[in-house]
Amino acid sequence: MQAVPQTLGRRERNKQEKLDRITAAARELFTQYGVDEVTTQQVAEKADVGSGTLFLYAKTKAELLLLVHNVKYAEALNSGVAAAEQEEAVLDGIMAIIRPIIKCNRVQIENGRTYLKEIVFGDPSEPHHAEALALTIRTEAAIAEVLGRDEQLMARDPGKIARVISAIMFVSMSSSANSGLTDEQVGDEIRDQINVVLAAGS
Amino acid sequence: MQAVPQTLGRRERNKQEKLDRITAAARELFTQYGVDEVTTQQVAEKADVGSGTLFLYAKTKAELLLLVHNVKYAEALNSGVAAAEQEEAVLDGIMAIIRPIIKCNRVQIENGRTYLKEIVFGDPSEPHHAEALALTIRTEAAIAEVLGRDEQLMARDPGKIARVISAIMFVSMSSSANSGLTDEQVGDEIRDQINVVLAAGS
DNA sequence: CCTCAGAATTGAGCTTACTCAGTTATATAG
DNA sequence: CTATATAACTGAGTAAGCTCAATTCTGAGG
């Protein structure tokens, strides 16, 4: 019997180190070449682990992408929420939240689309997927908060409206029809749709 | 040189027959077992064609599902549009359109979700995918028509609202979070969201 | 009927995500 | 320190979608 070591024991430390190496390897390769152009073998090699080990840390290749992309999405969301505080008008505030998210899902458009696909269609019981879902919930909450600043909208259901906006974002960012558009054009398309939802009473 | 034969020549007839056999085989196997549980080999065998031939008629397995499911979707849409004519209220009319679509995408939920996934993320240059897109456009048009019956809504932009409703439908029908719900529950979720979009002025 | 260009078909083979039986490393007990 | 249980790791192997070089079939021209 031994006291619990402050440094979590070698086993735990090794696991953490491996996860870090895998995450770094996947991030670099996916970002540079795109998830479809990278094989799991390549990620395993770069992370210096066996190919089987990779799948102990991410159950599928898609989960590996979630692991990597969640970080970027979280950053985008944070910056968007911060920017939204500076805005007066509701629509401007919402667009301030959305714009960084569009950007982050279109820098490497293939990865962004695969990420969004996985959020909706992937296995929600997987940990990285659960984290992604938590992020979309945070996004909706942030949007709902901005909606709630307006009395008229407060009287409607900000949570439900935020959900609708979330669906609008998802489809507009994912659709193959929009692959060729610029970030601004996608943003415009989203804004127009939000506008028709909000401008209801006018 | 010979006059164009009424019966399109043996070559064309053979191609048509093969496509029919492939479609029938895929429909039966996918419907009974679900697209993920069926291999392309099995479809090829059942259709009595070589495995390579299959991919001349549908470039990917997903395209094969589109080929099969488009027919069901078209039927659902037609029956929904017909039902919508009997409805007075706008929301009732829209739900009349949507309900058969929900049903058709959830009878075999795995196939329905894969179908929806392919519509958004698949290759739009493929013929069966193009047909699926045409169906979603027809769906939006049908919804827009019902919206246009109301003067207030007519003043807003029925086409754009229909697009928003389309996004709502897509996410609610696809989301893994809703896998366990009944058709009615999914319908309710969709109706609630549409309601908050339409009930704007009230 | 015979020839032949090219359309249509084919299935062996390739790629790659993922599995699993066997191996190695770690921590605890005596 | 040695033994043992068990957690962690590994890479050869499997499965399945898809490709493509070789083959067969079709129809027009002579």
Short mmCIF file of C-alpha atoms (C1' of nucleotides) in Angstrom, two decimals:
data_model
loop_
_atom_site.label_atom_id
_atom_site.label_comp_id
_atom_site.label_asym_id
_atom_site.label_seq_id
_atom_site.Cartn_x
_atom_site.Cartn_y
_atom_site.Cartn_z
CA MET A 1 0.00 0.00 0.00
CA GLN A 2 1.26 3.39 -0.93
CA ALA A 3 -0.02 6.94 -0.64
CA VAL A 4 -1.64 8.35 -3.77
CA PRO A 5 1.27 9.94 -5.64
CA GLN A 6 1.00 13.63 -6.47
CA THR A 7 2.14 12.89 -10.01
CA LEU A 8 -0.67 10.45 -10.75
CA GLY A 9 1.63 7.48 -11.32
CA ARG A 10 3.49 6.55 -14.45
CA ARG A 11 0.53 4.79 -16.05
CA GLU A 12 -1.73 7.82 -15.97
CA ARG A 13 1.07 10.11 -17.08
CA ASN A 14 1.83 7.89 -20.06
CA LYS A 15 -1.79 7.85 -21.07
CA GLN A 16 -2.01 11.62 -20.95
CA GLU A 17 1.20 12.00 -22.93
CA LYS A 18 -0.06 9.64 -25.59
CA LEU A 19 -3.35 11.45 -25.88
CA ASP A 20 -1.44 14.70 -26.25
CA ARG A 21 0.78 13.28 -28.97
CA ILE A 22 -2.22 11.84 -30.82
CA THR A 23 -4.13 15.11 -30.58
CA ALA A 24 -1.18 17.12 -31.82
CA ALA A 25 -0.48 14.73 -34.68
CA ALA A 26 -4.11 14.67 -35.79
CA ARG A 27 -4.41 18.44 -35.55
CA GLU A 28 -1.34 19.08 -37.66
CA LEU A 29 -2.13 16.51 -40.34
CA PHE A 30 -5.85 17.25 -40.58
CA THR A 31 -5.26 21.00 -40.69
CA GLN A 32 -2.60 20.78 -43.34
CA TYR A 33 -4.05 18.13 -45.63
CA GLY A 34 -7.72 17.75 -44.72
CA VAL A 35 -9.24 14.82 -42.88
CA ASP A 36 -10.00 12.80 -46.03
CA GLU A 37 -6.44 13.00 -47.30
CA VAL A 38 -4.95 11.69 -44.08
CA THR A 39 -5.01 8.04 -43.05
CA THR A 40 -5.28 6.85 -39.48
CA GLN A 41 -1.96 5.07 -40.04
CA GLN A 42 -0.29 8.40 -40.74
CA VAL A 43 -1.70 9.91 -37.56
CA ALA A 44 -0.57 6.88 -35.55
CA GLU A 45 2.92 7.06 -37.02
CA LYS A 46 3.26 10.78 -36.42
CA ALA A 47 2.03 10.30 -32.85
CA ASP A 48 4.42 7.39 -32.50
CA VAL A 49 1.84 4.90 -31.32
CA GLY A 50 0.57 1.65 -32.78
CA SER A 51 -2.35 1.92 -35.15
CA GLY A 52 -4.50 -0.04 -32.73
CA THR A 53 -3.67 2.32 -29.89
CA LEU A 54 -5.15 5.23 -31.81
CA PHE A 55 -8.58 3.66 -31.57
CA LEU A 56 -8.33 3.35 -27.81
CA TYR A 57 -8.23 7.13 -27.63
CA ALA A 58 -10.79 7.88 -30.36
CA LYS A 59 -13.23 5.19 -31.33
CA THR A 60 -13.41 6.32 -34.96
CA LYS A 61 -11.55 8.61 -37.30
CA ALA A 62 -14.48 11.01 -37.06
CA GLU A 63 -14.12 11.12 -33.29
CA LEU A 64 -10.50 12.05 -33.84
CA LEU A 65 -11.63 15.02 -35.88
CA LEU A 66 -14.09 16.03 -33.17
CA LEU A 67 -11.27 15.88 -30.63
CA VAL A 68 -9.24 18.29 -32.74
CA HIS A 69 -12.00 20.55 -34.00
CA ASN A 70 -13.81 21.01 -30.68
CA VAL A 71 -10.90 23.14 -29.52
CA LYS A 72 -11.17 25.46 -32.51
CA TYR A 73 -14.93 25.65 -32.20
CA ALA A 74 -14.69 26.53 -28.52
CA GLU A 75 -12.25 29.34 -29.32
CA ALA A 76 -14.53 30.66 -32.05
CA LEU A 77 -17.51 30.57 -29.74
CA ASN A 78 -15.68 32.41 -26.98
CA SER A 79 -14.49 35.15 -29.28
CA GLY A 80 -17.97 35.47 -30.77
CA VAL A 81 -19.64 35.74 -27.38
CA ALA A 82 -17.16 38.42 -26.39
CA ALA A 83 -17.79 40.36 -29.61
CA ALA A 84 -21.53 40.11 -29.11
CA GLU A 85 -21.28 42.09 -25.89
CA GLN A 86 -20.14 45.13 -27.84
CA GLU A 87 -23.17 45.10 -30.12
CA GLU A 88 -26.35 47.07 -29.60
CA ALA A 89 -28.83 45.58 -32.04
CA VAL A 90 -30.00 42.00 -31.56
CA LEU A 91 -29.26 40.90 -35.10
CA ASP A 92 -25.76 42.39 -34.92
CA GLY A 93 -25.14 40.59 -31.68
CA ILE A 94 -26.20 37.27 -33.12
CA MET A 95 -24.11 37.76 -36.22
CA ALA A 96 -21.15 38.60 -33.99
CA ILE A 97 -21.53 35.17 -32.42
CA ILE A 98 -22.06 33.40 -35.71
CA ARG A 99 -19.31 34.94 -37.80
CA PRO A 100 -16.34 33.32 -36.04
CA ILE A 101 -18.15 29.99 -36.11
CA ILE A 102 -18.62 30.24 -39.86
CA LYS A 103 -14.98 31.09 -40.23
CA CYS A 104 -13.77 28.23 -38.08
CA ASN A 105 -15.87 25.75 -40.05
CA ARG A 106 -14.72 27.00 -43.40
CA VAL A 107 -10.97 27.66 -43.01
CA GLN A 108 -10.54 24.06 -44.02
CA ILE A 109 -13.99 23.52 -45.46
CA GLU A 110 -13.76 19.75 -45.75
CA ASN A 111 -12.94 19.42 -42.06
CA GLY A 112 -15.65 21.86 -41.08
CA ARG A 113 -18.31 20.03 -43.02
CA THR A 114 -17.19 16.66 -41.70
CA TYR A 115 -17.27 18.09 -38.19
CA LEU A 116 -20.83 19.37 -38.58
CA LYS A 117 -21.90 16.09 -40.14
CA GLU A 118 -20.51 14.18 -37.22
CA ILE A 119 -22.27 16.39 -34.68
CA VAL A 120 -25.67 15.56 -36.14
CA PHE A 121 -25.11 11.99 -37.30
CA GLY A 122 -22.37 10.68 -35.04
CA ASP A 123 -22.64 8.54 -31.95
CA PRO A 124 -23.63 10.86 -29.07
CA SER A 125 -22.39 8.41 -26.47
CA GLU A 126 -18.79 9.01 -27.46
CA PRO A 127 -17.00 11.48 -25.19
CA HIS A 128 -15.68 13.85 -27.87
CA HIS A 129 -19.08 13.89 -29.49
CA ALA A 130 -20.71 14.71 -26.18
CA GLU A 131 -18.31 17.62 -25.84
CA ALA A 132 -19.28 18.86 -29.29
CA LEU A 133 -22.95 18.68 -28.35
CA ALA A 134 -22.21 20.69 -25.23
CA LEU A 135 -20.65 23.34 -27.46
CA THR A 136 -23.72 23.58 -29.67
CA ILE A 137 -25.84 23.91 -26.54
CA ARG A 138 -23.57 26.70 -25.33
CA THR A 139 -23.92 28.34 -28.75
CA GLU A 140 -27.69 28.20 -28.57
CA ALA A 141 -27.62 29.56 -25.04
CA ALA A 142 -25.43 32.47 -26.12
CA ILE A 143 -27.79 33.26 -28.98
CA ALA A 144 -30.79 32.98 -26.68
CA GLU A 145 -29.12 35.40 -24.28
CA VAL A 146 -28.76 38.00 -27.01
CA LEU A 147 -32.34 37.44 -28.13
CA GLY A 148 -33.46 37.96 -24.56
CA ARG A 149 -32.10 41.52 -24.57
CA ASP A 150 -35.10 42.52 -26.69
CA GLU A 151 -38.40 42.69 -24.87
CA GLN A 152 -40.54 41.65 -27.81
CA LEU A 153 -38.36 38.64 -28.49
CA MET A 154 -38.22 37.84 -24.78
CA ALA A 155 -42.00 37.50 -24.94
CA ARG A 156 -41.63 34.86 -27.63
CA ASP A 157 -39.41 31.90 -26.76
CA PRO A 158 -35.70 32.81 -27.02
CA GLY A 159 -34.60 29.23 -26.43
CA LYS A 160 -36.72 27.91 -29.25
CA ILE A 161 -35.76 30.72 -31.60
CA ALA A 162 -32.12 30.02 -30.83
CA ARG A 163 -32.72 26.45 -31.78
CA VAL A 164 -34.18 27.48 -35.10
CA ILE A 165 -31.16 29.71 -35.73
CA SER A 166 -28.91 26.78 -34.88
CA ALA A 167 -30.65 24.70 -37.55
CA ILE A 168 -30.31 27.52 -40.08
CA MET A 169 -26.58 27.76 -39.35
CA PHE A 170 -26.09 24.06 -39.58
CA VAL A 171 -27.70 23.66 -42.97
CA SER A 172 -26.17 26.78 -44.49
CA MET A 173 -22.67 25.88 -43.33
CA SER A 174 -22.99 22.23 -44.36
CA SER A 175 -24.82 22.26 -47.67
CA SER A 176 -22.73 21.24 -50.63
CA ALA A 177 -24.62 23.88 -52.57
CA ASN A 178 -22.79 26.50 -50.49
CA SER A 179 -19.32 25.01 -50.82
CA GLY A 180 -18.31 27.59 -53.37
CA LEU A 181 -19.53 30.63 -51.45
CA THR A 182 -17.31 32.96 -49.46
CA ASP A 183 -17.66 33.21 -45.69
CA GLU A 184 -19.42 36.54 -46.19
CA GLN A 185 -21.94 35.06 -48.59
CA VAL A 186 -22.74 32.25 -46.19
CA GLY A 187 -23.06 34.82 -43.43
CA ASP A 188 -25.44 36.85 -45.57
CA GLU A 189 -27.57 33.82 -46.32
CA ILE A 190 -27.80 33.01 -42.63
CA ARG A 191 -28.54 36.60 -41.68
CA ASP A 192 -31.34 36.85 -44.24
CA GLN A 193 -33.00 33.78 -42.82
CA ILE A 194 -32.62 34.93 -39.24
CA ASN A 195 -34.01 38.26 -40.28
CA VAL A 196 -37.18 36.72 -41.64
CA VAL A 197 -37.57 34.83 -38.37
CA LEU A 198 -37.04 37.87 -36.16
CA ALA A 199 -38.65 40.56 -38.32
CA ALA A 200 -41.89 38.76 -37.80
CA GLY A 201 -43.95 41.44 -36.10
CA SER A 202 -42.85 44.32 -38.30
CA MET B 1 -27.83 2.74 -91.67
CA GLN B 2 -31.12 1.83 -90.13
CA ALA B 3 -34.16 3.73 -88.94
CA VAL B 4 -34.26 4.37 -85.20
CA PRO B 5 -35.99 1.28 -83.78
CA GLN B 6 -39.13 1.86 -81.74
CA THR B 7 -37.87 -0.56 -79.12
CA LEU B 8 -34.62 1.38 -78.47
CA GLY B 9 -32.35 -1.51 -79.46
CA ARG B 10 -31.13 -4.34 -77.35
CA ARG B 11 -28.34 -2.35 -75.75
CA GLU B 12 -30.62 0.29 -74.28
CA ARG B 13 -33.17 -2.28 -73.21
CA ASN B 14 -30.53 -4.29 -71.41
CA LYS B 15 -29.31 -1.22 -69.59
CA GLN B 16 -32.83 -0.38 -68.47
CA GLU B 17 -33.46 -3.93 -67.33
CA LYS B 18 -30.26 -3.95 -65.34
CA LEU B 19 -31.08 -0.66 -63.69
CA ASP B 20 -34.49 -2.06 -62.80
CA ARG B 21 -33.01 -5.20 -61.31
CA ILE B 22 -30.47 -3.21 -59.33
CA THR B 23 -33.11 -0.80 -58.05
CA ALA B 24 -35.39 -3.63 -57.01
CA ALA B 25 -32.60 -5.55 -55.31
CA ALA B 26 -31.37 -2.50 -53.42
CA ARG B 27 -34.89 -1.53 -52.39
CA GLU B 28 -35.70 -4.95 -51.00
CA LEU B 29 -32.44 -5.46 -49.17
CA PHE B 30 -32.17 -1.93 -47.79
CA THR B 31 -35.78 -1.91 -46.67
CA GLN B 32 -35.56 -5.26 -44.96
CA TYR B 33 -32.15 -5.04 -43.33
CA GLY B 34 -31.13 -1.37 -43.39
CA VAL B 35 -28.47 0.12 -45.60
CA ASP B 36 -25.60 -0.47 -43.15
CA GLU B 37 -26.35 -4.15 -42.81
CA VAL B 38 -26.30 -4.78 -46.55
CA THR B 39 -23.12 -4.99 -48.61
CA THR B 40 -22.83 -3.81 -52.20
CA GLN B 41 -21.83 -7.38 -53.06
CA GLN B 42 -25.17 -8.64 -51.80
CA VAL B 43 -27.06 -6.10 -53.88
CA ALA B 44 -25.01 -7.01 -56.95
CA GLU B 45 -25.64 -10.72 -56.42
CA LYS B 46 -29.36 -10.24 -55.88
CA ALA B 47 -29.54 -8.08 -59.02
CA ASP B 48 -27.48 -10.69 -60.83
CA VAL B 49 -24.81 -8.29 -62.03
CA GLY B 50 -21.09 -8.06 -61.41
CA SER B 51 -20.02 -6.00 -58.42
CA GLY B 52 -18.30 -3.53 -60.73
CA THR B 53 -21.44 -3.07 -62.79
CA LEU B 54 -23.30 -1.81 -59.75
CA PHE B 55 -21.07 1.21 -59.61
CA LEU B 56 -21.80 2.11 -63.22
CA TYR B 57 -25.40 2.67 -62.22
CA ALA B 58 -24.79 4.34 -58.86
CA LYS B 59 -21.41 5.87 -58.23
CA THR B 60 -21.49 5.12 -54.51
CA LYS B 61 -23.49 3.02 -52.09
CA ALA B 62 -25.07 6.22 -50.82
CA GLU B 63 -26.23 7.08 -54.35
CA LEU B 64 -27.85 3.69 -54.45
CA LEU B 65 -29.83 4.58 -51.36
CA LEU B 66 -30.86 7.89 -52.91
CA LEU B 67 -32.05 6.00 -55.98
CA VAL B 68 -34.29 3.85 -53.81
CA HIS B 69 -35.39 6.42 -51.26
CA ASN B 70 -36.21 9.21 -53.72
CA VAL B 71 -39.21 7.20 -54.84
CA LYS B 72 -40.55 6.89 -51.31
CA TYR B 73 -39.88 10.54 -50.59
CA ALA B 74 -41.70 11.61 -53.75
CA GLU B 75 -44.73 9.56 -52.75
CA ALA B 76 -44.70 11.05 -49.27
CA LEU B 77 -44.44 14.55 -50.67
CA ASN B 78 -47.32 14.00 -53.08
CA SER B 79 -49.62 12.63 -50.42
CA GLY B 80 -48.66 15.48 -48.08
CA VAL B 81 -49.34 18.13 -50.68
CA ALA B 82 -52.72 16.56 -51.37
CA ALA B 83 -53.56 16.46 -47.67
CA ALA B 84 -52.52 20.08 -47.27
CA GLU B 85 -55.23 21.18 -49.67
CA GLN B 86 -57.88 20.00 -47.21
CA GLU B 87 -56.52 22.13 -44.38
CA GLU B 88 -57.71 25.58 -43.45
CA ALA B 89 -55.09 26.91 -41.07
CA VAL B 90 -51.57 27.55 -42.33
CA LEU B 91 -49.85 25.59 -39.61
CA ASP B 92 -52.16 22.62 -40.16
CA GLY B 93 -51.43 22.75 -43.89
CA ILE B 94 -47.70 22.75 -43.32
CA MET B 95 -47.91 19.89 -40.85
CA ALA B 96 -49.99 17.95 -43.37
CA ILE B 97 -47.08 18.24 -45.79
CA ILE B 98 -44.46 17.42 -43.20
CA ARG B 99 -46.07 14.45 -41.48
CA PRO B 100 -45.74 11.95 -44.34
CA ILE B 101 -42.15 13.07 -44.86
CA ILE B 102 -41.33 12.39 -41.23
CA LYS B 103 -42.93 9.00 -41.53
CA CYS B 104 -41.09 8.05 -44.70
CA ASN B 105 -37.75 9.01 -43.14
CA ARG B 106 -38.37 7.10 -39.96
CA VAL B 107 -40.01 3.83 -41.05
CA GLN B 108 -36.50 2.53 -41.36
CA ILE B 109 -34.79 5.21 -39.33
CA GLU B 110 -31.25 4.28 -40.30
CA ASN B 111 -32.05 4.60 -44.00
CA GLY B 112 -33.91 7.85 -43.46
CA ARG B 113 -31.04 9.42 -41.58
CA THR B 114 -28.51 8.23 -44.12
CA TYR B 115 -30.71 9.64 -46.88
CA LEU B 116 -30.91 13.05 -45.24
CA LYS B 117 -27.20 13.03 -44.56
CA GLU B 118 -26.48 12.33 -48.19
CA ILE B 119 -28.76 15.13 -49.38
CA VAL B 120 -26.77 17.72 -47.46
CA PHE B 121 -23.28 16.26 -47.64
CA GLY B 122 -23.29 14.18 -50.81
CA ASP B 123 -22.02 15.04 -54.26
CA PRO B 124 -24.66 17.24 -55.90
CA SER B 125 -23.33 16.49 -59.38
CA GLU B 126 -24.55 12.90 -59.16
CA PRO B 127 -27.88 12.34 -60.92
CA HIS B 128 -29.75 10.66 -58.06
CA HIS B 129 -28.53 13.35 -55.70
CA ALA B 130 -29.73 16.03 -58.09
CA GLU B 131 -33.13 14.38 -58.09
CA ALA B 132 -33.17 14.41 -54.29
CA LEU B 133 -32.33 18.11 -54.29
CA ALA B 134 -35.18 18.73 -56.71
CA LEU B 135 -37.49 16.99 -54.22
CA THR B 136 -36.38 19.22 -51.36
CA ILE B 137 -36.95 22.23 -53.60
CA ARG B 138 -40.44 20.97 -54.39
CA THR B 139 -41.01 20.49 -50.67
CA GLU B 140 -39.98 24.05 -49.93
CA ALA B 141 -42.17 25.31 -52.76
CA ALA B 142 -45.16 23.40 -51.42
CA ILE B 143 -44.60 24.85 -47.96
CA ALA B 144 -44.18 28.33 -49.42
CA GLU B 145 -47.46 27.92 -51.27
CA VAL B 146 -49.30 27.15 -48.04
CA LEU B 147 -47.59 30.06 -46.29
CA GLY B 148 -48.71 32.31 -49.12
CA ARG B 149 -52.35 31.64 -48.33
CA ASP B 150 -52.02 33.94 -45.35
CA GLU B 151 -51.80 37.62 -46.15
CA GLN B 152 -49.56 38.53 -43.23
CA LEU B 153 -47.13 35.77 -44.10
CA MET B 154 -47.33 36.66 -47.77
CA ALA B 155 -46.02 40.08 -46.79
CA ARG B 156 -42.98 38.47 -45.21
CA ASP B 157 -40.99 36.20 -47.53
CA PRO B 158 -42.70 32.79 -47.91
CA GLY B 159 -39.77 31.35 -49.86
CA LYS B 160 -37.30 32.23 -47.15
CA ILE B 161 -39.58 31.07 -44.36
CA ALA B 162 -40.03 27.78 -46.20
CA ARG B 163 -36.29 27.47 -46.29
CA VAL B 164 -36.07 27.96 -42.55
CA ILE B 165 -38.74 25.32 -42.05
CA SER B 166 -36.78 23.00 -44.28
CA ALA B 167 -33.73 23.46 -42.06
CA ILE B 168 -35.80 22.80 -38.95
CA MET B 169 -37.16 19.60 -40.48
CA PHE B 170 -33.76 18.44 -41.54
CA VAL B 171 -32.13 18.82 -38.15
CA SER B 172 -35.06 17.43 -36.16
CA MET B 173 -35.37 14.37 -38.39
CA SER B 174 -31.61 13.75 -38.50
CA SER B 175 -30.37 14.45 -35.01
CA SER B 176 -29.18 11.39 -33.13
CA ALA B 177 -30.70 12.99 -30.05
CA ASN B 178 -34.12 12.37 -31.60
CA SER B 179 -33.51 8.76 -32.62
CA GLY B 180 -35.52 7.46 -29.73
CA LEU B 181 -38.55 9.68 -30.24
CA THR B 182 -41.78 8.61 -31.91
CA ASP B 183 -42.87 10.17 -35.20
CA GLU B 184 -45.43 12.19 -33.27
CA GLN B 185 -42.83 13.57 -30.90
CA VAL B 186 -40.59 14.60 -33.76
CA GLY B 187 -43.61 16.18 -35.42
CA ASP B 188 -44.38 18.08 -32.23
CA GLU B 189 -40.83 19.33 -31.96
CA ILE B 190 -40.94 20.56 -35.54
CA ARG B 191 -44.35 22.14 -35.10
CA ASP B 192 -43.24 23.99 -31.98
CA GLN B 193 -40.31 25.48 -33.82
CA ILE B 194 -42.38 26.44 -36.84
CA ASN B 195 -44.88 27.96 -34.48
CA VAL B 196 -42.33 30.25 -32.93
CA VAL B 197 -41.28 31.32 -36.41
CA LEU B 198 -44.81 32.02 -37.62
CA ALA B 199 -46.39 33.29 -34.41
CA ALA B 200 -44.03 36.19 -34.64
CA GLY B 201 -46.45 39.10 -34.86
CA SER B 202 -48.91 37.86 -32.30
"C1'" DC C 1 -22.26 -12.93 -93.27
"C1'" DC C 2 -17.90 -10.83 -91.53
"C1'" DT C 3 -15.34 -7.11 -89.36
"C1'" DC C 4 -14.42 -4.06 -85.99
"C1'" DA C 5 -14.98 0.24 -83.07
"C1'" DG C 6 -16.41 1.20 -78.92
"C1'" DA C 7 -19.99 0.51 -75.32
"C1'" DA C 8 -20.91 -2.37 -71.48
"C1'" DT C 9 -19.54 -5.70 -68.18
"C1'" DT C 10 -16.70 -8.08 -65.02
"C1'" DG C 11 -14.28 -9.63 -60.77
"C1'" DA C 12 -9.69 -9.73 -58.95
"C1'" DG C 13 -7.34 -6.45 -56.47
"C1'" DC C 14 -6.55 -2.11 -53.85
"C1'" DT C 15 -7.21 0.94 -50.02
"C1'" DT C 16 -8.17 1.97 -45.51
"C1'" DA C 17 -10.90 2.14 -41.30
"C1'" DC C 18 -11.21 -0.75 -37.68
"C1'" DT C 19 -10.58 -5.39 -34.66
"C1'" DC C 20 -8.57 -8.70 -31.59
"C1'" DA C 21 -5.48 -12.30 -29.90
"C1'" DG C 22 -1.16 -12.03 -28.19
"C1'" DT C 23 2.37 -9.25 -25.82
"C1'" DT C 24 4.31 -5.84 -22.67
"C1'" DA C 25 4.25 -2.58 -18.82
"C1'" DT C 26 2.54 -1.24 -14.26
"C1'" DA C 27 1.07 -1.54 -9.73
"C1'" DT C 28 0.04 -4.05 -5.70
"C1'" DA C 29 0.68 -8.06 -2.30
"C1'" DG C 30 3.54 -11.11 0.15
"C1'" DC D 1 12.66 -8.77 -4.73
"C1'" DT D 2 9.24 -11.99 -6.87
"C1'" DA D 3 4.85 -13.12 -8.28
"C1'" DT D 4 0.51 -12.00 -10.11
"C1'" DA D 5 -3.38 -9.58 -11.85
"C1'" DT D 6 -4.77 -6.42 -14.89
"C1'" DA D 7 -4.40 -2.30 -17.64
"C1'" DA D 8 -2.34 -0.74 -21.84
"C1'" DC D 9 -0.43 -1.52 -26.17
"C1'" DT D 10 0.45 -3.59 -30.68
"C1'" DG D 11 0.30 -4.68 -35.70
"C1'" DA D 12 -1.13 -8.43 -38.57
"C1'" DG D 13 -5.52 -9.44 -40.15
"C1'" DT D 14 -10.47 -8.52 -41.69
"C1'" DA D 15 -14.16 -6.37 -44.19
"C1'" DA D 16 -16.17 -3.67 -47.49
"C1'" DG D 17 -16.53 0.08 -50.72
"C1'" DC D 18 -14.72 1.09 -54.86
"C1'" DT D 19 -11.33 0.82 -59.25
"C1'" DC D 20 -9.60 -0.58 -63.63
"C1'" DA D 21 -7.32 -3.64 -67.05
"C1'" DA D 22 -9.05 -7.26 -69.51
"C1'" DT D 23 -13.04 -9.26 -71.71
"C1'" DT D 24 -17.55 -9.71 -73.87
"C1'" DC D 25 -21.31 -7.91 -76.33
"C1'" DT D 26 -23.72 -4.80 -79.77
"C1'" DG D 27 -24.68 -2.69 -83.85
"C1'" DA D 28 -23.25 -0.27 -88.09
"C1'" DG D 29 -20.70 -0.70 -92.51
"C1'" DG D 30 -19.07 -3.40 -96.26
#
